[in-house]
Amino acid sequence: MDTATETPVAFQLKYDAAGLIPAICQDNATGDILMLGYMNSEAFARTLDSGTVWFFSRSRQELWNKGSTSGNYLYVVELVADCDRDALLVKVNPAGPTCHKGVRSCFHNPLHR
């Protein structure tokens, strides 16, 4: 609860027209950006409850727990909303590679240096 307003934090977030909010996952130890996913209010609540990151799949239109298939869970250290409360930074301790291609980060395709 936010003691200033007594409103649950999840209700203070600004979801888009589809009911989603972008969630950037960052390695808590290194600061590396690992992936970008989207959460709806249920994914956000499950993330808070479970301590592992949940997303809403836009392509499959369903919730998914990152790591449930691969074992490469993202363990939540801290959740931080941006200044407009329309994006999340999720600081995590990753249990293995984050990208479904087996590499540490989904951001491994340099386009410009």
Coordinates of N, CA and C in Angstrom, one line a residue:
M1 N 0.8 -1.2 0.0 CA 0.0 0.0 0.0 C 0.9 1.3 0.0
D2 N 0.4 2.2 -0.7 CA 1.1 3.5 -0.7 C 0.5 4.3 0.5
T3 N 1.3 4.5 1.5 CA 0.7 5.1 2.7 C 0.2 6.5 2.5
A4 N 0.6 7.2 1.5 CA 0.1 8.6 1.2 C -1.3 8.6 0.8
T5 N -1.7 7.5 0.0 CA -3.1 7.5 -0.5 C -3.9 6.3 -0.1
E6 N -3.2 5.3 0.5 CA -3.8 4.0 0.9 C -4.4 3.3 -0.2
T7 N -3.9 3.5 -1.4 CA -4.4 2.8 -2.6 C -3.3 1.8 -3.0
P8 N -3.7 0.6 -3.3 CA -2.7 -0.4 -3.7 C -1.9 0.1 -4.9
V9 N -0.6 -0.1 -4.9 CA 0.3 0.3 -6.0 C -0.2 -0.1 -7.4
A10 N -0.7 -1.4 -7.5 CA -1.1 -1.9 -8.8 C -2.2 -1.0 -9.4
F11 N -3.0 -0.4 -8.6 CA -4.1 0.4 -9.1 C -3.6 1.8 -9.5
Q12 N -2.4 2.2 -9.1 CA -1.8 3.5 -9.4 C -1.1 3.4 -10.7
L13 N -0.8 2.2 -11.2 CA -0.1 2.0 -12.5 C -1.0 2.4 -13.7
K14 N -0.4 2.9 -14.7 CA -1.2 3.4 -15.9 C -1.0 2.3 -17.0
Y15 N -1.9 1.5 -17.2 CA -1.9 0.5 -18.2 C -2.4 1.1 -19.5
D16 N -1.9 0.6 -20.7 CA -2.4 1.1 -22.0 C -3.8 0.7 -22.3
A17 N -4.3 1.0 -23.5 CA -5.6 0.7 -23.9 C -5.9 -0.8 -23.9
A18 N -4.9 -1.6 -24.1 CA -5.1 -3.1 -24.1 C -4.9 -3.6 -22.7
G19 N -4.7 -2.8 -21.7 CA -4.6 -3.2 -20.3 C -3.2 -3.7 -19.9
L20 N -2.2 -3.3 -20.7 CA -0.8 -3.8 -20.5 C 0.1 -2.6 -20.1
I21 N 1.2 -3.0 -19.5 CA 2.3 -2.1 -19.1 C 3.6 -2.7 -19.4
P22 N 4.5 -2.0 -20.1 CA 5.8 -2.6 -20.4 C 6.6 -2.8 -19.1
A23 N 7.3 -4.0 -19.1 CA 8.1 -4.3 -17.9 C 9.5 -4.7 -18.4
I24 N 10.5 -3.8 -18.1 CA 11.9 -4.1 -18.5 C 12.6 -4.8 -17.3
C25 N 13.1 -6.0 -17.7 CA 13.8 -6.8 -16.7 C 15.3 -6.5 -16.7
Q26 N 15.9 -6.2 -15.5 CA 17.3 -5.8 -15.4 C 18.0 -6.7 -14.4
D27 N 19.1 -7.2 -14.7 CA 19.9 -8.0 -13.8 C 20.3 -7.2 -12.6
N28 N 19.9 -7.6 -11.4 CA 20.2 -6.8 -10.2 C 21.6 -6.6 -9.9
A29 N 22.4 -7.7 -10.2 CA 23.8 -7.7 -9.9 C 24.7 -6.9 -10.9
T30 N 24.3 -7.0 -12.2 CA 25.2 -6.4 -13.2 C 24.6 -5.1 -13.8
G31 N 23.3 -4.9 -13.7 CA 22.7 -3.8 -14.3 C 22.3 -4.0 -15.8
D32 N 22.7 -5.2 -16.3 CA 22.4 -5.5 -17.7 C 20.8 -5.6 -17.9
I33 N 20.4 -5.1 -19.1 CA 19.0 -5.2 -19.4 C 18.8 -6.6 -20.0
L34 N 17.9 -7.4 -19.5 CA 17.7 -8.8 -20.0 C 16.6 -9.0 -21.0
M35 N 15.5 -8.3 -20.8 CA 14.4 -8.5 -21.7 C 13.3 -7.4 -21.4
L36 N 12.4 -7.3 -22.3 CA 11.2 -6.5 -22.2 C 10.0 -7.4 -22.4
G37 N 9.1 -7.3 -21.5 CA 7.8 -8.0 -21.6 C 6.7 -7.1 -21.2
Y38 N 5.5 -7.6 -21.3 CA 4.3 -6.8 -20.9 C 3.5 -7.5 -19.8
M39 N 3.0 -6.8 -18.9 CA 2.2 -7.3 -17.8 C 0.8 -6.7 -17.8
N40 N -0.2 -7.5 -17.5 CA -1.5 -6.9 -17.2 C -1.6 -6.9 -15.7
S41 N -2.7 -6.5 -15.1 CA -2.8 -6.4 -13.7 C -2.7 -7.7 -13.0
E42 N -3.2 -8.8 -13.7 CA -3.0 -10.1 -13.1 C -1.6 -10.6 -13.1
A43 N -0.9 -10.4 -14.1 CA 0.6 -10.7 -14.2 C 1.3 -10.0 -13.1
F44 N 1.0 -8.7 -12.9 CA 1.6 -7.9 -11.9 C 1.4 -8.5 -10.5
A45 N 0.1 -8.8 -10.3 CA -0.3 -9.4 -9.0 C 0.4 -10.7 -8.7
R46 N 0.5 -11.6 -9.8 CA 1.2 -12.9 -9.6 C 2.7 -12.7 -9.4
T47 N 3.2 -11.7 -10.0 CA 4.7 -11.4 -9.8 C 4.9 -11.0 -8.3
L48 N 4.0 -10.2 -7.8 CA 4.2 -9.8 -6.4 C 4.0 -11.0 -5.5
D49 N 3.0 -11.8 -5.8 CA 2.7 -13.0 -4.9 C 3.7 -14.1 -4.9
S50 N 4.3 -14.3 -6.1 CA 5.2 -15.5 -6.3 C 6.6 -15.2 -6.1
G51 N 7.0 -13.9 -6.4 CA 8.5 -13.6 -6.3 C 9.2 -13.9 -7.6
T52 N 8.5 -14.4 -8.6 CA 9.1 -14.6 -9.9 C 8.3 -13.8 -10.9
V53 N 8.9 -13.5 -12.1 CA 8.2 -12.6 -13.0 C 7.2 -13.4 -13.9
W54 N 6.0 -12.7 -14.0 CA 4.9 -13.2 -14.8 C 4.7 -12.1 -15.9
F55 N 4.3 -12.5 -17.1 CA 4.0 -11.6 -18.2 C 2.7 -12.0 -18.8
F56 N 2.2 -11.1 -19.6 CA 1.0 -11.4 -20.5 C 1.5 -11.5 -21.9
S57 N 1.3 -12.7 -22.5 CA 1.8 -12.9 -23.9 C 0.8 -12.2 -24.8
R58 N 1.3 -11.2 -25.6 CA 0.4 -10.6 -26.6 C 0.0 -11.5 -27.7
S59 N 1.0 -12.4 -28.1 CA 0.7 -13.3 -29.2 C -0.2 -14.4 -28.8
R60 N -0.1 -15.0 -27.7 CA -0.9 -16.1 -27.2 C -2.1 -15.7 -26.4
Q61 N -2.1 -14.4 -26.0 CA -3.2 -13.9 -25.2 C -3.4 -14.7 -23.9
E62 N -2.3 -14.9 -23.2 CA -2.4 -15.6 -21.9 C -1.2 -15.3 -21.0
L63 N -1.4 -15.5 -19.7 CA -0.3 -15.3 -18.8 C 0.7 -16.4 -18.9
W64 N 2.0 -16.0 -18.6 CA 3.1 -17.0 -18.6 C 4.1 -16.6 -17.5
N65 N 4.6 -17.6 -16.8 CA 5.6 -17.4 -15.8 C 7.0 -17.6 -16.5
K66 N 7.8 -16.6 -16.6 CA 9.1 -16.7 -17.2 C 9.9 -17.8 -16.5
G67 N 10.3 -18.8 -17.2 CA 11.1 -19.9 -16.7 C 10.3 -21.1 -16.4
S68 N 9.0 -21.1 -16.5 CA 8.2 -22.3 -16.2 C 8.6 -23.5 -17.1
T69 N 9.0 -23.2 -18.3 CA 9.3 -24.2 -19.3 C 10.8 -24.5 -19.2
S70 N 11.7 -23.5 -19.2 CA 13.1 -23.7 -19.3 C 13.8 -23.8 -17.9
G71 N 13.1 -23.4 -16.8 CA 13.8 -23.4 -15.5 C 14.6 -22.1 -15.3
N72 N 14.6 -21.3 -16.3 CA 15.4 -20.0 -16.2 C 14.5 -18.9 -15.6
Y73 N 14.1 -19.1 -14.4 CA 13.2 -18.1 -13.7 C 13.9 -16.7 -13.5
L74 N 13.1 -15.7 -13.4 CA 13.6 -14.4 -13.0 C 13.1 -14.1 -11.6
Y75 N 13.9 -14.1 -10.6 CA 13.5 -13.9 -9.3 C 13.5 -12.4 -8.9
V76 N 12.4 -11.9 -8.5 CA 12.2 -10.4 -8.3 C 13.0 -10.0 -7.1
V77 N 13.8 -8.9 -7.3 CA 14.5 -8.2 -6.2 C 13.7 -6.9 -5.9
E78 N 13.3 -6.2 -6.9 CA 12.6 -4.9 -6.7 C 11.8 -4.6 -8.0
L79 N 10.6 -4.0 -7.7 CA 9.8 -3.5 -8.8 C 9.8 -1.9 -8.7
V80 N 10.0 -1.2 -9.8 CA 10.1 0.2 -9.8 C 9.2 0.8 -10.9
A81 N 8.3 1.7 -10.6 CA 7.6 2.3 -11.7 C 8.3 3.6 -12.2
D82 N 8.2 3.9 -13.4 CA 8.8 5.2 -13.9 C 8.0 6.4 -13.4
C83 N 8.4 7.5 -13.8 CA 7.9 8.8 -13.2 C 6.4 8.9 -13.6
D84 N 6.0 8.4 -14.8 CA 4.6 8.5 -15.2 C 3.7 7.3 -14.8
R85 N 4.4 6.3 -14.2 CA 3.8 5.1 -13.8 C 3.2 4.3 -14.9
D86 N 3.8 4.5 -16.1 CA 3.3 3.7 -17.3 C 4.3 2.7 -17.8
A87 N 5.4 2.5 -17.1 CA 6.4 1.5 -17.4 C 7.0 1.0 -16.1
L88 N 7.5 -0.3 -16.1 CA 8.1 -0.9 -14.9 C 9.5 -1.3 -15.2
L89 N 10.3 -1.1 -14.2 CA 11.7 -1.7 -14.2 C 11.6 -2.8 -13.1
V90 N 11.9 -4.0 -13.6 CA 11.9 -5.2 -12.7 C 13.3 -5.6 -12.5
K91 N 13.9 -5.4 -11.3 CA 15.2 -5.8 -11.0 C 15.1 -7.3 -10.5
V92 N 16.0 -8.1 -11.2 CA 15.8 -9.6 -11.0 C 17.2 -10.2 -10.7
N93 N 17.1 -11.4 -10.2 CA 18.2 -12.3 -10.1 C 17.9 -13.5 -11.1
P94 N 18.5 -13.5 -12.3 CA 18.2 -14.6 -13.3 C 18.8 -15.9 -12.9
A95 N 18.0 -17.0 -13.2 CA 18.5 -18.3 -13.0 C 18.8 -18.9 -14.3
G96 N 19.9 -18.5 -14.9 CA 20.2 -18.9 -16.3 C 19.9 -17.9 -17.3
P97 N 20.1 -18.3 -18.6 CA 19.9 -17.4 -19.7 C 18.4 -16.9 -19.7
T98 N 18.3 -15.6 -20.1 CA 16.9 -15.1 -20.1 C 16.3 -15.3 -21.5
C99 N 17.0 -15.1 -22.5 CA 16.5 -15.2 -23.9 C 16.1 -16.6 -24.2
H100 N 15.0 -16.8 -25.0 CA 14.6 -18.1 -25.4 C 15.5 -18.7 -26.4
K101 N 16.5 -17.9 -26.9 CA 17.5 -18.4 -27.8 C 18.7 -19.0 -27.0
G102 N 18.6 -19.0 -25.7 CA 19.7 -19.5 -24.9 C 20.8 -18.6 -24.5
V103 N 20.7 -17.3 -24.8 CA 21.7 -16.3 -24.4 C 21.2 -15.5 -23.2
R104 N 22.2 -14.9 -22.6 CA 21.9 -14.2 -21.4 C 20.8 -13.1 -21.5
S105 N 20.9 -12.3 -22.5 CA 19.9 -11.2 -22.7 C 19.3 -11.3 -24.0
C106 N 18.0 -10.8 -24.1 CA 17.3 -10.7 -25.4 C 17.9 -9.6 -26.3
F107 N 18.7 -8.7 -25.7 CA 19.3 -7.6 -26.4 C 20.7 -8.0 -26.8
H108 N 20.8 -8.7 -27.9 CA 22.1 -9.2 -28.4 C 22.3 -9.0 -29.9
N109 N 21.6 -8.0 -30.5 CA 21.6 -7.8 -31.9 C 22.0 -6.3 -32.1
P110 N 23.3 -5.9 -32.0 CA 23.7 -4.5 -32.2 C 23.3 -4.0 -33.6
L111 N 22.7 -2.9 -33.7 CA 22.3 -2.2 -34.9 C 23.2 -1.0 -35.3
H112 N 23.7 -0.4 -34.2 CA 24.6 0.8 -34.4 C 25.5 1.0 -33.3
R113 N 26.7 1.4 -33.5 CA 27.6 1.7 -32.4 C 28.3 3.0 -32.6

